[in-house]
Short mmCIF file of C-alpha atoms in Angstrom, two decimals:
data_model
loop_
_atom_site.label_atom_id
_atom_site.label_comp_id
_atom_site.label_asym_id
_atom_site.label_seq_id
_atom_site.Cartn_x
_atom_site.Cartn_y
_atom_site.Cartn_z
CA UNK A 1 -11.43 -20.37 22.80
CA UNK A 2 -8.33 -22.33 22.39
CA UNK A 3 -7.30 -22.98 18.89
CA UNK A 4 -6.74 -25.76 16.53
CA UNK A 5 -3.46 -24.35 15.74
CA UNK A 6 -2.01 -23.90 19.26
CA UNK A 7 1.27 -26.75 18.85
CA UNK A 8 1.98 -25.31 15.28
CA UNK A 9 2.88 -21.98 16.78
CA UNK A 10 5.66 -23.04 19.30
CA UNK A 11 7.47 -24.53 16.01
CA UNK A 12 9.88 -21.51 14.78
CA UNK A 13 11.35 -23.45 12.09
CA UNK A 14 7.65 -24.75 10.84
CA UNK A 15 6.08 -21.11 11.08
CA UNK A 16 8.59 -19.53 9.21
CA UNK A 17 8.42 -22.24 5.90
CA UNK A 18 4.63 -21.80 6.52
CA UNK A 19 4.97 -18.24 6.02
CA UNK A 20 6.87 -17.98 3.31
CA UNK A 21 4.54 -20.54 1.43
CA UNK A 22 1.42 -18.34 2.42
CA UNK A 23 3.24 -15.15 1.73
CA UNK A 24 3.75 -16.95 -1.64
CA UNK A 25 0.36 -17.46 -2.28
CA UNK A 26 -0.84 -14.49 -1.07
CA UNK A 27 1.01 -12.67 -3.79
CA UNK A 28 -0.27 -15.01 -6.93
CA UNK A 29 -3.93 -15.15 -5.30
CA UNK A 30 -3.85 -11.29 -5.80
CA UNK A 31 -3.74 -9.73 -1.98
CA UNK A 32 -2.01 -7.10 -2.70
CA UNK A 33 -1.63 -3.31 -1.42
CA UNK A 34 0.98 -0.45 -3.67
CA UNK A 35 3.90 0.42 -0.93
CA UNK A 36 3.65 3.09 1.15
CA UNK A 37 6.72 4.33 -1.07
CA UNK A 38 5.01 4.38 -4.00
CA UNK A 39 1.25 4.62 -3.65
CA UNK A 40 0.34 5.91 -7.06
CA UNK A 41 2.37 3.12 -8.75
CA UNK A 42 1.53 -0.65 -9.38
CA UNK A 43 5.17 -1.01 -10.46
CA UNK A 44 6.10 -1.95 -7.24
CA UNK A 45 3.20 -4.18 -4.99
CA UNK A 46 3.44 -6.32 -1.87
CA UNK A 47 1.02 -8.50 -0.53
CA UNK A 48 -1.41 -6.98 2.32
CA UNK A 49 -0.71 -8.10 5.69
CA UNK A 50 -2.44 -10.89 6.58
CA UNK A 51 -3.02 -14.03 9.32
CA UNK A 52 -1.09 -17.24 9.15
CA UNK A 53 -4.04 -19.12 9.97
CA UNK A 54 -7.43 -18.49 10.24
CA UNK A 55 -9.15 -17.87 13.17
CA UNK A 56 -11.60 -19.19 15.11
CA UNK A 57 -15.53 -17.33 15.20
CA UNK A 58 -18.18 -19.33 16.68
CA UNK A 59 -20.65 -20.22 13.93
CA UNK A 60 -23.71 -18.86 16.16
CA UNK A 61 -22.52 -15.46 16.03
CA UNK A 62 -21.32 -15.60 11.98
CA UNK A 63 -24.79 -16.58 11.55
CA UNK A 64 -26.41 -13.93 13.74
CA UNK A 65 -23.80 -10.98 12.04
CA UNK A 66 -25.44 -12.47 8.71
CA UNK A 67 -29.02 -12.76 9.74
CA UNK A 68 -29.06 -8.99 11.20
CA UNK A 69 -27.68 -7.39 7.80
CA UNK A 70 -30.38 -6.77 5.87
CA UNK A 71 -32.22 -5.01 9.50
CA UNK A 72 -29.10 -2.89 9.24
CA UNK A 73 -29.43 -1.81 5.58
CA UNK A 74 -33.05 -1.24 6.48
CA UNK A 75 -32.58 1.07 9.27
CA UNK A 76 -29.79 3.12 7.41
CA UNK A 77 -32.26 3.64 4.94
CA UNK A 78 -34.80 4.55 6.93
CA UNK A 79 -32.84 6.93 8.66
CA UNK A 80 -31.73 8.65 5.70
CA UNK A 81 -34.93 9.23 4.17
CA UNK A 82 -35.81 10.75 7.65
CA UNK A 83 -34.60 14.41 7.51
CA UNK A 84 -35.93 15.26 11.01
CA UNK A 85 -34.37 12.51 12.84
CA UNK A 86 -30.93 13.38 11.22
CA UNK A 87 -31.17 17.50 12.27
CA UNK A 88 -32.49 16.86 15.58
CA UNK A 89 -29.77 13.98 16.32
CA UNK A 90 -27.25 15.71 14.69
CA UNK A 91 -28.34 19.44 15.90
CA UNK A 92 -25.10 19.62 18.65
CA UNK A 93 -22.25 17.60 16.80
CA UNK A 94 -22.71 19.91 13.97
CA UNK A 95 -22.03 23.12 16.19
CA UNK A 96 -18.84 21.75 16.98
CA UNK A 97 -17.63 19.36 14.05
CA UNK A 98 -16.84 21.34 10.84
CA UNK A 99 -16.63 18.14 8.79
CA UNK A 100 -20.30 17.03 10.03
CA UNK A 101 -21.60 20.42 9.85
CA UNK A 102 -20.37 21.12 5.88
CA UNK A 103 -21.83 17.28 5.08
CA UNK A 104 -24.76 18.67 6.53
CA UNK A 105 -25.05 21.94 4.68
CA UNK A 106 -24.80 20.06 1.71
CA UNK A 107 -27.53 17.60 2.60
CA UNK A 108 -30.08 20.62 3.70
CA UNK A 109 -29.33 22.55 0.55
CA UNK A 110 -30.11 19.14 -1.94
CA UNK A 111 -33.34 18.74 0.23
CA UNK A 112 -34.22 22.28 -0.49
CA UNK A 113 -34.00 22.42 -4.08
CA UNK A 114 -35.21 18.64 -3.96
CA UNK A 115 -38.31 20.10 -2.65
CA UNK A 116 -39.19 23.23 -4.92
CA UNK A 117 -37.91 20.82 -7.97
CA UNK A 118 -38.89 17.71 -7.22
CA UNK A 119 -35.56 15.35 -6.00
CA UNK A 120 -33.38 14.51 -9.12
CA UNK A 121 -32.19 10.84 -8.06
CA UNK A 122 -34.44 8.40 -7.97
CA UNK A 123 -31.93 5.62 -7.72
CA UNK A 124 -30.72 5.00 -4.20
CA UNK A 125 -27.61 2.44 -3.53
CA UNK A 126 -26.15 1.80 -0.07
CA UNK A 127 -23.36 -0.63 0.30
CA UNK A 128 -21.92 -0.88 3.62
CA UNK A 129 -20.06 -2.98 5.93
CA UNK A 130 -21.42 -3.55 10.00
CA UNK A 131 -18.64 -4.35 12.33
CA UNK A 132 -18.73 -6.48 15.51
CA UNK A 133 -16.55 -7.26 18.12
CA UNK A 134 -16.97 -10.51 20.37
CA UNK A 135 -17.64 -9.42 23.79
CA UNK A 136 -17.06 -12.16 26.75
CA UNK A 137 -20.10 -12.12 28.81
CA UNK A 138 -19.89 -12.80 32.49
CA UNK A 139 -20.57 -16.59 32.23
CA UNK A 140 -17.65 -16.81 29.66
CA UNK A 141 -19.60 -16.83 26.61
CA UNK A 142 -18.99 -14.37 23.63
CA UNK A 143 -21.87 -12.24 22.78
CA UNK A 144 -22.13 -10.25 18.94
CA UNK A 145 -21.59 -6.34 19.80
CA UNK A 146 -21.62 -3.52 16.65
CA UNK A 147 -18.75 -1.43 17.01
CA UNK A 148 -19.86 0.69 13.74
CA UNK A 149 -21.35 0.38 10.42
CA UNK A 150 -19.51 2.28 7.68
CA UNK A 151 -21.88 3.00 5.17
CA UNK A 152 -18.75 5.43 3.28
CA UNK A 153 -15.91 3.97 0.92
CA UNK A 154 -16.65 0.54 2.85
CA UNK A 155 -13.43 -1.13 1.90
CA UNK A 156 -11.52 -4.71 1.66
CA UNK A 157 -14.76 -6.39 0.01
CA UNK A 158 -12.08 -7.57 -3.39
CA UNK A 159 -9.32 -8.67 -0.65
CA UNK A 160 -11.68 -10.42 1.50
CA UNK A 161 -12.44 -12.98 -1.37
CA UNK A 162 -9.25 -13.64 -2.19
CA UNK A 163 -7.50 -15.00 0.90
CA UNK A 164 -9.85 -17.84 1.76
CA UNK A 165 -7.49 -19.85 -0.66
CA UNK A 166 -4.44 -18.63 1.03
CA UNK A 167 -5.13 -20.17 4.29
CA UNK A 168 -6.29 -23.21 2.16
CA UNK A 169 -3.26 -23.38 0.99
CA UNK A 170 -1.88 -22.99 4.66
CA UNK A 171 -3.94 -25.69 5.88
CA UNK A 172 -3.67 -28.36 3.37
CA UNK A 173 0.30 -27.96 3.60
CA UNK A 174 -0.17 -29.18 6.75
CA UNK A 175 -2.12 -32.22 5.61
CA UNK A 176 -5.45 -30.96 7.36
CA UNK A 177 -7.32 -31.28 4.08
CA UNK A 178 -10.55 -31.40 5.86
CA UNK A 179 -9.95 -28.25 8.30
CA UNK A 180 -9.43 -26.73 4.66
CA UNK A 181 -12.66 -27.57 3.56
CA UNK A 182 -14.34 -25.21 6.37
CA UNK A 183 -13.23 -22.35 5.61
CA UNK A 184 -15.72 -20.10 4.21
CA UNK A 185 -16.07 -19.01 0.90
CA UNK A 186 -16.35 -15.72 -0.11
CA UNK A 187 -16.51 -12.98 -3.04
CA UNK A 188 -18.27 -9.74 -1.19
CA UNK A 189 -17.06 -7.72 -4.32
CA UNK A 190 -19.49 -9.50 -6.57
CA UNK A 191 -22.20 -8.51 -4.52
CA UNK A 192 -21.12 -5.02 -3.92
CA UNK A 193 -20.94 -5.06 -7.86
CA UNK A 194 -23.95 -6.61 -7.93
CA UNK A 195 -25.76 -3.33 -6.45
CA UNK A 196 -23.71 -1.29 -8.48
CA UNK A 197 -25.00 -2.74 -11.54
CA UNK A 198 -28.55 -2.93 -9.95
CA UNK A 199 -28.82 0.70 -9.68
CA UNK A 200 -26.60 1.83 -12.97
CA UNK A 201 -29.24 -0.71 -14.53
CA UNK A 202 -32.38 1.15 -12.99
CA UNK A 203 -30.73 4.46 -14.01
CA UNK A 204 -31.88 3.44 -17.40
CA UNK A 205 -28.96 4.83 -19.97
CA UNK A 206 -27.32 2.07 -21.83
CA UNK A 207 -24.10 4.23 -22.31
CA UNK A 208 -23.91 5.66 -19.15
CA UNK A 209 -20.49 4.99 -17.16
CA UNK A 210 -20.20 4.61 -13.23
CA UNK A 211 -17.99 6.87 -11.95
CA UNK A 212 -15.35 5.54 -8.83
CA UNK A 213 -14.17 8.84 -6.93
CA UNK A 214 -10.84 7.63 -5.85
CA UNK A 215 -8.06 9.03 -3.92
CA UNK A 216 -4.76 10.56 -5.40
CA UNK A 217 -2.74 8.08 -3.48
CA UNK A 218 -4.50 4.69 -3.39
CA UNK A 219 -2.26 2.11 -1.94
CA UNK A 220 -5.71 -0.36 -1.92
CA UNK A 221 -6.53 -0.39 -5.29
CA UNK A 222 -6.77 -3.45 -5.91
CA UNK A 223 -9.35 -4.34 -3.88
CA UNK A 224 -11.30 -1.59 -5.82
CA UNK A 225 -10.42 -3.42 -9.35
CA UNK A 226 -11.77 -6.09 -8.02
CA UNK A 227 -15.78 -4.19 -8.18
CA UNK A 228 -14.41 -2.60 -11.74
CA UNK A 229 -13.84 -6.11 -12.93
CA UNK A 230 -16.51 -7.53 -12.08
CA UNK A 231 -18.83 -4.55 -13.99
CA UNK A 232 -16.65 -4.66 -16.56
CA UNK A 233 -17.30 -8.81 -17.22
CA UNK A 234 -21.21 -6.96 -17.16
CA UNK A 235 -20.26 -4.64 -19.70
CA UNK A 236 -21.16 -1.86 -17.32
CA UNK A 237 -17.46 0.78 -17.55
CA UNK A 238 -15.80 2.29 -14.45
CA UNK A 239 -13.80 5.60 -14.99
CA UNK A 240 -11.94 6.73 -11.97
CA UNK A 241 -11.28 10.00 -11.24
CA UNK A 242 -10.64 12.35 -8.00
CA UNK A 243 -12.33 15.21 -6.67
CA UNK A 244 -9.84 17.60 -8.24
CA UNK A 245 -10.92 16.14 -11.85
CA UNK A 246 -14.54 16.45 -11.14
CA UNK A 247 -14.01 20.30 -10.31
CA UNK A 248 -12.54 21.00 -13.45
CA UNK A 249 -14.11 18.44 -15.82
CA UNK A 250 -17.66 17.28 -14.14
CA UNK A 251 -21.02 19.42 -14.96
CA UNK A 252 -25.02 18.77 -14.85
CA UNK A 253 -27.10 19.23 -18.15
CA UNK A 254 -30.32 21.29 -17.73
CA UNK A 255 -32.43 17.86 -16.37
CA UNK A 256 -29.26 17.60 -14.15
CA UNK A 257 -27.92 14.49 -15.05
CA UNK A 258 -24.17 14.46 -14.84
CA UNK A 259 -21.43 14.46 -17.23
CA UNK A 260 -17.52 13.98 -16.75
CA UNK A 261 -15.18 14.32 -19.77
CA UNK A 262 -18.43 14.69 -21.81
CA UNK A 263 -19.57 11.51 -21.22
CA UNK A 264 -22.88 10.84 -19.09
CA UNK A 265 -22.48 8.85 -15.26
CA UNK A 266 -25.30 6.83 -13.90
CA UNK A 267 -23.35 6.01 -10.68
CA UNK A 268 -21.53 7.87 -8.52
CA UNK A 269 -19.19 5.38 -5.60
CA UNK A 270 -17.04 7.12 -3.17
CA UNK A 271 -14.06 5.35 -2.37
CA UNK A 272 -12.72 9.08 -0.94
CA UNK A 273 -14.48 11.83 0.62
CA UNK A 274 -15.04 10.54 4.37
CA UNK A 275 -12.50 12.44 6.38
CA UNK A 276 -11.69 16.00 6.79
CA UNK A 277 -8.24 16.13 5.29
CA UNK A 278 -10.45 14.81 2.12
CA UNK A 279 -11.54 18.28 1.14
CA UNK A 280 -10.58 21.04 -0.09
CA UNK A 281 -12.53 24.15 -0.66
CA UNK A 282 -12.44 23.05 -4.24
CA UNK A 283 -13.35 19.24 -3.06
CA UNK A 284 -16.52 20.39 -1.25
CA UNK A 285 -17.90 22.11 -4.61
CA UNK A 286 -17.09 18.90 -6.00
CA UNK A 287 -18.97 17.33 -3.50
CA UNK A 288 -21.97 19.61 -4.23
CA UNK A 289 -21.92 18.75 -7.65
CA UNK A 290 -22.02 15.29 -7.81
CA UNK A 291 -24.62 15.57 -4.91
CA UNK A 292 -27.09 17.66 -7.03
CA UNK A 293 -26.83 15.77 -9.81
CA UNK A 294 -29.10 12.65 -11.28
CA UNK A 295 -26.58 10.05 -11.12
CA UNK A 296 -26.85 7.60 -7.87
CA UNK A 297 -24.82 8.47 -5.31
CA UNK A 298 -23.02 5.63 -3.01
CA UNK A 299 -23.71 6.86 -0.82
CA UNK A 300 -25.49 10.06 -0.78
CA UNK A 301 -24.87 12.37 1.73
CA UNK A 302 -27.77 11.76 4.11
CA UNK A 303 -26.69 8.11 3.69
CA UNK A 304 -23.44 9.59 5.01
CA UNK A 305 -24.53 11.37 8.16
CA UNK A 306 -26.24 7.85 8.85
CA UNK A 307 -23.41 6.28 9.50
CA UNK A 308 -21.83 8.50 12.23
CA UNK A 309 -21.15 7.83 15.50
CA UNK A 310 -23.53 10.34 17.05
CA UNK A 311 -26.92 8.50 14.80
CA UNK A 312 -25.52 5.54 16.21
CA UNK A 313 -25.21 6.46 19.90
CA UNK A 314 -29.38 8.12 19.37
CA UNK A 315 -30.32 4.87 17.44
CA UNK A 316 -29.36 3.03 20.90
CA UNK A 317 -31.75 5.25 23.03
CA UNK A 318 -35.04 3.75 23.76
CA UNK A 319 -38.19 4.02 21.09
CA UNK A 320 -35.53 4.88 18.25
CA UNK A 321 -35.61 1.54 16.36
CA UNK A 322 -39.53 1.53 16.59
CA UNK A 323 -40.28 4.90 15.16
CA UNK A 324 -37.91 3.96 12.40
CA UNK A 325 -38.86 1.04 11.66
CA UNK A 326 -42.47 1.27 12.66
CA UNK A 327 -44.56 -2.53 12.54
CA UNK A 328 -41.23 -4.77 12.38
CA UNK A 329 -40.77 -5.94 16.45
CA UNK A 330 -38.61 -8.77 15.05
CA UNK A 331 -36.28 -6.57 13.11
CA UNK A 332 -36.00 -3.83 15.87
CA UNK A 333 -35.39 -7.28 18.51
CA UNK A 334 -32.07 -8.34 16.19
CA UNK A 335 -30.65 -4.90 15.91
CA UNK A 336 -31.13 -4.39 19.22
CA UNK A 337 -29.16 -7.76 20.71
CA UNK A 338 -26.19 -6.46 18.92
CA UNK A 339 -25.81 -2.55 20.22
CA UNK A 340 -23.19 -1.92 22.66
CA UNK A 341 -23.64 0.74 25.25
CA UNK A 342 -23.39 3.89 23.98
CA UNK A 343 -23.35 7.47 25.78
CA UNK A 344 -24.23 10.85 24.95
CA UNK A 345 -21.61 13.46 25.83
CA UNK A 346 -24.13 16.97 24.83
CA UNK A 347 -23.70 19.56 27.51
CA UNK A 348 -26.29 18.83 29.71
CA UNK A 349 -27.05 15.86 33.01
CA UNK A 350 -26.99 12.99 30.76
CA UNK A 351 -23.56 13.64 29.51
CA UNK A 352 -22.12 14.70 32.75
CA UNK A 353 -23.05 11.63 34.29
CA UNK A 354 -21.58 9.79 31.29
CA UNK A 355 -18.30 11.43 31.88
CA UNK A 356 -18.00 10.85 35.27
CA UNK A 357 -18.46 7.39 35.14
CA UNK A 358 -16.04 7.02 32.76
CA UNK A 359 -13.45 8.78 34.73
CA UNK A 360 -14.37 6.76 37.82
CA UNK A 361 -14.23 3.25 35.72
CA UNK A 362 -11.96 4.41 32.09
CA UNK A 363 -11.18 0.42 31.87
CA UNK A 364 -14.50 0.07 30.45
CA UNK A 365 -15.52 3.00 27.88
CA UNK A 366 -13.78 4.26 24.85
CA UNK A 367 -14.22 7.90 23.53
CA UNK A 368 -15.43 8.57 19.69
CA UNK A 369 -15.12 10.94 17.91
CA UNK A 370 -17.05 11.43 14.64
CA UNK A 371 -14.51 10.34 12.82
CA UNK A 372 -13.86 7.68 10.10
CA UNK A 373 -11.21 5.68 8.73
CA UNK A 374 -9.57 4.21 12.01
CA UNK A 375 -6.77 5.93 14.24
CA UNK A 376 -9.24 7.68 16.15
CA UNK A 377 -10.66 6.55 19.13
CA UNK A 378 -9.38 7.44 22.95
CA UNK A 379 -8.96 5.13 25.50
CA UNK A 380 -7.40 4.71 28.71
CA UNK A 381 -5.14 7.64 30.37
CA UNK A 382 -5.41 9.63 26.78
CA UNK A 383 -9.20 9.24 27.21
CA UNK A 384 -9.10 10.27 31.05
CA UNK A 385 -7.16 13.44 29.75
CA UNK A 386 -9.48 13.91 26.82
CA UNK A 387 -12.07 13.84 29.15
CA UNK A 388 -10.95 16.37 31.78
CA UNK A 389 -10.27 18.48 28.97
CA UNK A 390 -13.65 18.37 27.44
CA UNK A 391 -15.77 18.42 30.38
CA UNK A 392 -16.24 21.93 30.65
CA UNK A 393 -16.24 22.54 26.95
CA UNK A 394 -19.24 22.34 24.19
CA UNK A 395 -16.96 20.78 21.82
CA UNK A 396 -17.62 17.47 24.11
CA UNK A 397 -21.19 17.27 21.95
CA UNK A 398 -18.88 16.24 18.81
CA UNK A 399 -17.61 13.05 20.57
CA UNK A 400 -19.90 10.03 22.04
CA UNK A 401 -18.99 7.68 24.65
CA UNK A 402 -19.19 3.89 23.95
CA UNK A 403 -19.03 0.82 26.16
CA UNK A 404 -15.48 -1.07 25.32
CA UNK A 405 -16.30 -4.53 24.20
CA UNK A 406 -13.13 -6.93 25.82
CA UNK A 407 -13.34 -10.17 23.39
CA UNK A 408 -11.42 -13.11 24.45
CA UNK A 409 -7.51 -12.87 22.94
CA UNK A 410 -6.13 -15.94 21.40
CA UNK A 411 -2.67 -16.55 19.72
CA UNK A 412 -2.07 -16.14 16.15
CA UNK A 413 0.60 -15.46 13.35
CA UNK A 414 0.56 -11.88 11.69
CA UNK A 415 2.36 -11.68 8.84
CA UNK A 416 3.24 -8.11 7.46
CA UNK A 417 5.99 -6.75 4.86
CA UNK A 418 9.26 -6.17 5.85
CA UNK A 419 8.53 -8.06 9.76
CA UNK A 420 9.58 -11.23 10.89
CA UNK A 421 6.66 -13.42 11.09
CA UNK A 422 5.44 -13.38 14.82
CA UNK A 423 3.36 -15.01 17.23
CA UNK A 424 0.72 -12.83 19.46
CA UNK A 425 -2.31 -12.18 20.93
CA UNK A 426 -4.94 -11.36 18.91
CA UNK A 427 -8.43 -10.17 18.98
CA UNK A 428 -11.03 -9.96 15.36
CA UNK A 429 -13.56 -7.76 14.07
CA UNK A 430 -15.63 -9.42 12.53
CA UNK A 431 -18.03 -6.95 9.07
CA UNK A 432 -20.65 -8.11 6.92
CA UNK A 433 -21.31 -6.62 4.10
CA UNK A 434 -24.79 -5.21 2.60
CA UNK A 435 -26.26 -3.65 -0.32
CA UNK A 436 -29.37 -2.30 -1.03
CA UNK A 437 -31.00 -0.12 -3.91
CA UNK A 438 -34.56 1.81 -3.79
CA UNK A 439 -36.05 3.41 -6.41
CA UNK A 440 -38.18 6.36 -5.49
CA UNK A 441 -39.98 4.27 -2.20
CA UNK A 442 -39.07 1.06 -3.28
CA UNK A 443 -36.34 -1.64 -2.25
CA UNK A 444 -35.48 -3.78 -4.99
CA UNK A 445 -32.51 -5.49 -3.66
CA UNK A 446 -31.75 -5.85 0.32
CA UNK A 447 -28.75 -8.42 0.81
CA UNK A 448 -25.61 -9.22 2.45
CA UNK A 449 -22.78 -9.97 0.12
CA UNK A 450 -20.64 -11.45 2.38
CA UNK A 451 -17.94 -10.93 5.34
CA UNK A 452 -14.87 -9.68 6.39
CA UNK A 453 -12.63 -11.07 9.20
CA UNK A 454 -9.82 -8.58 10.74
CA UNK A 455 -7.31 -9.56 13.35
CA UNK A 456 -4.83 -7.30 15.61
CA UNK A 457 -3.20 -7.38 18.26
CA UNK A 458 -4.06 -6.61 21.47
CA UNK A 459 -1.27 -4.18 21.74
CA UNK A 460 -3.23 -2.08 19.07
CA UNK A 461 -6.27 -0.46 20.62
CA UNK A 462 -7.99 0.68 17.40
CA UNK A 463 -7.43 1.18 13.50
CA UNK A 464 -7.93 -0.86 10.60
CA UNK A 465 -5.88 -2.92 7.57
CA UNK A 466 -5.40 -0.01 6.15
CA UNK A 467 -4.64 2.41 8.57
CA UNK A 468 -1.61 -0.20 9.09
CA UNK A 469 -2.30 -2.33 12.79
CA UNK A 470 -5.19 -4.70 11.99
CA UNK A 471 -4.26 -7.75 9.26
CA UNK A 472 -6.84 -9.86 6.95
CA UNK A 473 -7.85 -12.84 8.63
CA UNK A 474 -10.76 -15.62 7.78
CA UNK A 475 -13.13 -17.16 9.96
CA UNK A 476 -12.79 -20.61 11.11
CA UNK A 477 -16.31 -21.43 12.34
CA UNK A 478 -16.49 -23.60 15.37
#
């Protein structure tokens, strides 16, 4: 797709005074990340990186990303109420993934004691994000393809709804007052505060706090104020704290309900806790705790272990999405049209044949691991090595293979800290938001809150804003 913007980025002269206008704007619309000098300091911010101008998504697809949400938050449900699908699907990564395996250990012993004492939380939340790529099809045409769903510390939500006035701003500097008008607007963190307040609102204690398990360092926080503000202009109180201060400072009364600095939470939200280097021994107890208790978890851990890459690969097989979601054919048809192909690598034929087609064509897969947070994924010679490495090994079970989806690139401006603005080729990820809540068996909220647009450049294989190569963006629907 060519864009609207192509002339404006030969002009050196015009890019840079557009930059520093948007750069400007940026910073008083609130984008902003902590430096990676000073990450537990707001003394010192800059603005997140972010996209000169927006870029174009073909409406078609924006609408079919929307219109397959609330599927998605169905099926995650589903398959986290659905403790035999997750240990059967889960049975090999968890022999050779510690992280998976000690999520897992915490999930089977809160069934166990959920099931001689009847389950403590009745108050579910889920607020994710599903990601898509653009993948050209052979007549040219892009086609929606999931790359993942995080349904874990789903991030950039408060960022996301403050840079459709920045490239505004971009766009009406340049006179195109009606291209202005198109872009999107969009405020995913009232939503995800929406289902925060849903379930602290269902968990029924007018004093009650929600508790946000944050990170030590958290260079994004201010895409997280952005939730606490908008429970706090509900009267509903955020205290953060980390896992260290839950160890020392968290416990459950006899009924189980949970209390930090003596005061009572309704809602637990995890904005830590999704990769290894996460935990300490002291962390996982942590974990435990808040897991047992009778707050609401977002998410809880079977929620968790729904969002790895080894339920998605199984979701993909055959006869998945109808057991799941048994009596909804139209449902199981949208989730369906958006799954890339994804491989099994468990010791067996199926993975062996998986691996050797990837060696004999690596152009087209990628190797997973079941990792989050971005910075992970193989491709190419690394994967080829990977793969020759793992062949013979069990430890292939803790990896999947995935189809690589090659979107069309198109030119665009990134703009980061402390780099000249420049002009490359980019590719977009394109998330959606959604929230849910269910009490006991029932769903009293299923919606999507909004979107995210992320750009990179095609130099960067994989990662995300915050992991430092892919910048905010907006879509221009065409």
């Amino acid at each position: 797709m060519a864009t609207n913007w192509g002339s404006l980025l030969q002009d050196k002269q015009q890019l840079e005074e557009l930059a520093r206008q948007a750069v400007d704007r940026a910073l008083a619309e609130g984008v902003l990340l902590r430096t990676s000098q000073e990450p537990t300091s707001s003394e010192v911010v800059s603005y997140a990186p972010f996209t000169l101008f927006p870029s174009l998504v073909p409406s078609a697809l924006l609408e079919q990303a929307y219109a397959v949400q609330m599927d998605f938050n169905l099926l995650v449900d589903a398959v986290s109420q659905n403790a035999a699908f997750l240990e059967q699907t889960l049975s090999s990564t968890i022999k050779q993934d510690d992280f998976t395996a000690r999520l897992f250990d915490i999930h089977k012993q809160v069934l166990k004691e959920g099931i001689a004492q009847f389950s403590p939380q009745t108050v579910f939340l889920g607020l994710n994000r599903s990601d898509y790529m653009f993948q050209r099809s052979a007549d040219g045409s892009p086609a929606l393809k999931q790359i993942e769903i995080n349904t874990i510390s789903a991030s950039f939500g408060g960022l996301a709804s403050r840079t459709p006035a920045v490239h505004r701003h971009v766009l009406s500097v340049l006179s195109k007052t009606k291209e202005a008008g198109k872009i999107l607007s969009n405020n995913p963190s009232k939503g995800l505060a929406l289902g925060i307040a849903k379930a602290w609102e269902l968990y029924g204690s007018p004093n009650a706090l929600v508790l946000l398990i944050a990170q030590e360092k958290e260079r994004n926080i201010f895409d997280q104020r952005a939730i606490e503000n908008e429970l706090l202009a509900r009267n509903i109180h955020v205290i953060r704290r980390t896992f260290e201060d839950i160890s020392e400072k968290g416990s459950l009364d006899q009924d189980r309900r949970l209390f930090v600095d003596g005061q009572e939470i309704a809602v637990v939200y995890f904005r830590d806790g999704y990769m290894p280097r996460q935990y300490s021994l002291q962390n996982w107890e942590a974990r435990l705790l808040l897991e047992r208790s009778h707050a609401a978890k977002c998410p809880d851990i079977a929620t968790q272990l729904a969002g790895t890459k080894k339920v998605q690969q199984e979701l993909s097989r055959p006869g998945m999405l109808e057991m799941l979601l048994p009596g909804q054919p139209e449902a199981v048809a949208r989730l369906r049209a958006t799954f890339a192909g994804l491989y099994s690598l468990d010791v067996g034929e199926e993975g062996d044949q998986a691996i050797a087609e990837a060696l004999a064509a690596p152009s087209r897969f990628v190797l997973k691991p079941q990792r989050e947070g971005g910075g992970n994924n193989l491709y190419g010679e690394e994967m080829v090595q990977a793969l020759k490495q793992l062949k013979d090994s069990e430890e292939r079970a803790s990896y999947i293979l995935m189809e690589k989806i090659e979107p069309e690139p198109f030119e665009n401006c990134l703009l980061r800290p402390g780099s000249p603005a420049r002009v490359v080729q980019c590719i977009s990820e394109l998330g959606i938001f959604g929230v849910y809540v269910r009490q006991e068996k029932t769903l009293v909220m299923n919606k999507h809150v909004g979107h995210l647009l992320r750009t990179k450049a095609i130099e960067h294989a994989d990662g995300g804003v915050a992991a430092g190569v892919a910048v905010l963006d907006n879509p221009y629907p065409v």
